[in-house]
GROMACS .gro file of C-alpha atoms in nm:
model
   80
    1MET     CA    1  11.285   9.415  10.785
    2ALA     CA    2  11.041   9.132  10.866
    3LYS     CA    3  10.691   9.157  11.009
    4VAL     CA    4  10.421   8.910  11.114
    5ILE     CA    5  10.057   9.001  11.045
    6TYR     CA    6   9.773   8.801  11.196
    7GLY     CA    7   9.437   8.739  11.029
    8ASN     CA    8   9.277   8.668  11.366
    9LYS     CA    9   9.292   8.913  11.655
   10ASN     CA   10   9.136   8.858  11.995
   11GLY     CA   11   8.957   8.549  11.863
   12LYS     CA   12   8.793   8.738  11.577
   13ARG     CA   13   8.872   8.712  11.205
   14VAL     CA   14   9.017   9.033  11.059
   15ASP     CA   15   8.832   9.163  10.752
   16SER     CA   16   9.017   9.114  10.420
   17LYS     CA   17   9.026   9.491  10.357
   18VAL     CA   18   9.176   9.558  10.701
   19LEU     CA   19   9.439   9.286  10.652
   20ASP     CA   20   9.528   9.433  10.312
   21GLU     CA   21   9.569   9.777  10.468
   22GLU     CA   22   9.797   9.632  10.738
   23ILE     CA   23  10.012   9.464  10.472
   24ARG     CA   24  10.044   9.782  10.267
   25GLU     CA   25  10.124   9.990  10.576
   26ALA     CA   26  10.397   9.745  10.682
   27ILE     CA   27  10.552   9.776  10.335
   28ARG     CA   28  10.529  10.156  10.345
   29GLN     CA   29  10.720  10.140  10.675
   30GLY     CA   30  10.999   9.939  10.510
   31ALA     CA   31  10.904   9.572  10.561
   32THR     CA   32  11.038   9.352  10.281
   33GLU     CA   33  10.951   9.015  10.437
   34LEU     CA   34  10.601   8.952  10.564
   35HIS     CA   35  10.459   8.643  10.731
   36VAL     CA   36  10.080   8.646  10.717
   37VAL     CA   37   9.888   8.402  10.937
   38ALA     CA   38   9.566   8.398  10.737
   39GLU     CA   39   9.208   8.316  10.830
   40GLY     CA   40   9.054   8.292  10.483
   41GLN     CA   41   9.113   8.654  10.378
   42HIS     CA   42   9.113   8.713  10.004
   43GLY     CA   43   9.349   8.911   9.783
   44ILE     CA   44   9.658   8.864  10.002
   45GLY     CA   45   9.969   8.988   9.822
   46GLY     CA   46   9.793   9.181   9.550
   47ARG     CA   47   9.773   9.550   9.473
   48LEU     CA   48  10.122   9.636   9.598
   49TRP     CA   49  10.181   9.924   9.359
   50GLY     CA   50  10.476  10.157   9.388
   51VAL     CA   51  10.704   9.909   9.562
   52GLU     CA   52  11.062   9.920   9.437
   53ASP     CA   53  11.215   9.656   9.667
   54GLN     CA   54  11.172   9.280   9.639
   55ILE     CA   55  10.886   9.184   9.871
   56THR     CA   56  10.843   8.829  10.003
   57ILE     CA   57  10.511   8.736  10.156
   58THR     CA   58  10.471   8.397  10.323
   59VAL     CA   59  10.108   8.309  10.384
   60GLU     CA   60  10.024   8.037  10.634
   61GLY     CA   61   9.683   7.897  10.714
   62PRO     CA   62   9.362   7.896  10.513
   63VAL     CA   63   9.393   8.151  10.234
   64GLY     CA   64   9.098   8.297  10.051
   65GLN     CA   65   9.055   8.365   9.683
   66ARG     CA   66   9.295   8.558   9.461
   67VAL     CA   67   9.618   8.510   9.656
   68GLY     CA   68   9.864   8.724   9.461
   69GLY     CA   69   9.591   8.851   9.230
   70MET     CA   70   9.721   9.163   9.057
   71GLY     CA   71  10.064   9.085   9.201
   72MET     CA   72  10.343   9.314   9.085
   73VAL     CA   73  10.691   9.244   8.955
   74GLY     CA   74  10.928   9.188   9.247
   75THR     CA   75  10.664   9.031   9.471
   76LYS     CA   76  10.730   8.672   9.578
   77ILE     CA   77  10.443   8.488   9.745
   78ILE     CA   78  10.485   8.158   9.927
   79VAL     CA   79  10.168   7.977  10.039
   80ARG     CA   80  10.193   7.713  10.311
   0.00000   0.00000   0.00000
């Protein structure tokens, strides 16, 4: 299952913590491919504990610090 998550909603940048929560919720709901349109959020793709499936996260746009920081085995992160 694929899902797109946007780092900007209604013309306003989404907080890094909120974006992280959206990513983790999408994975809990079964997403294994995520496309994140970032707006400088940090920590994208990290802290994905307890995931047994291969997860692919494609991040597009300006990424913040620590992309993939604390990434887990089975997580593939592509930055564009």
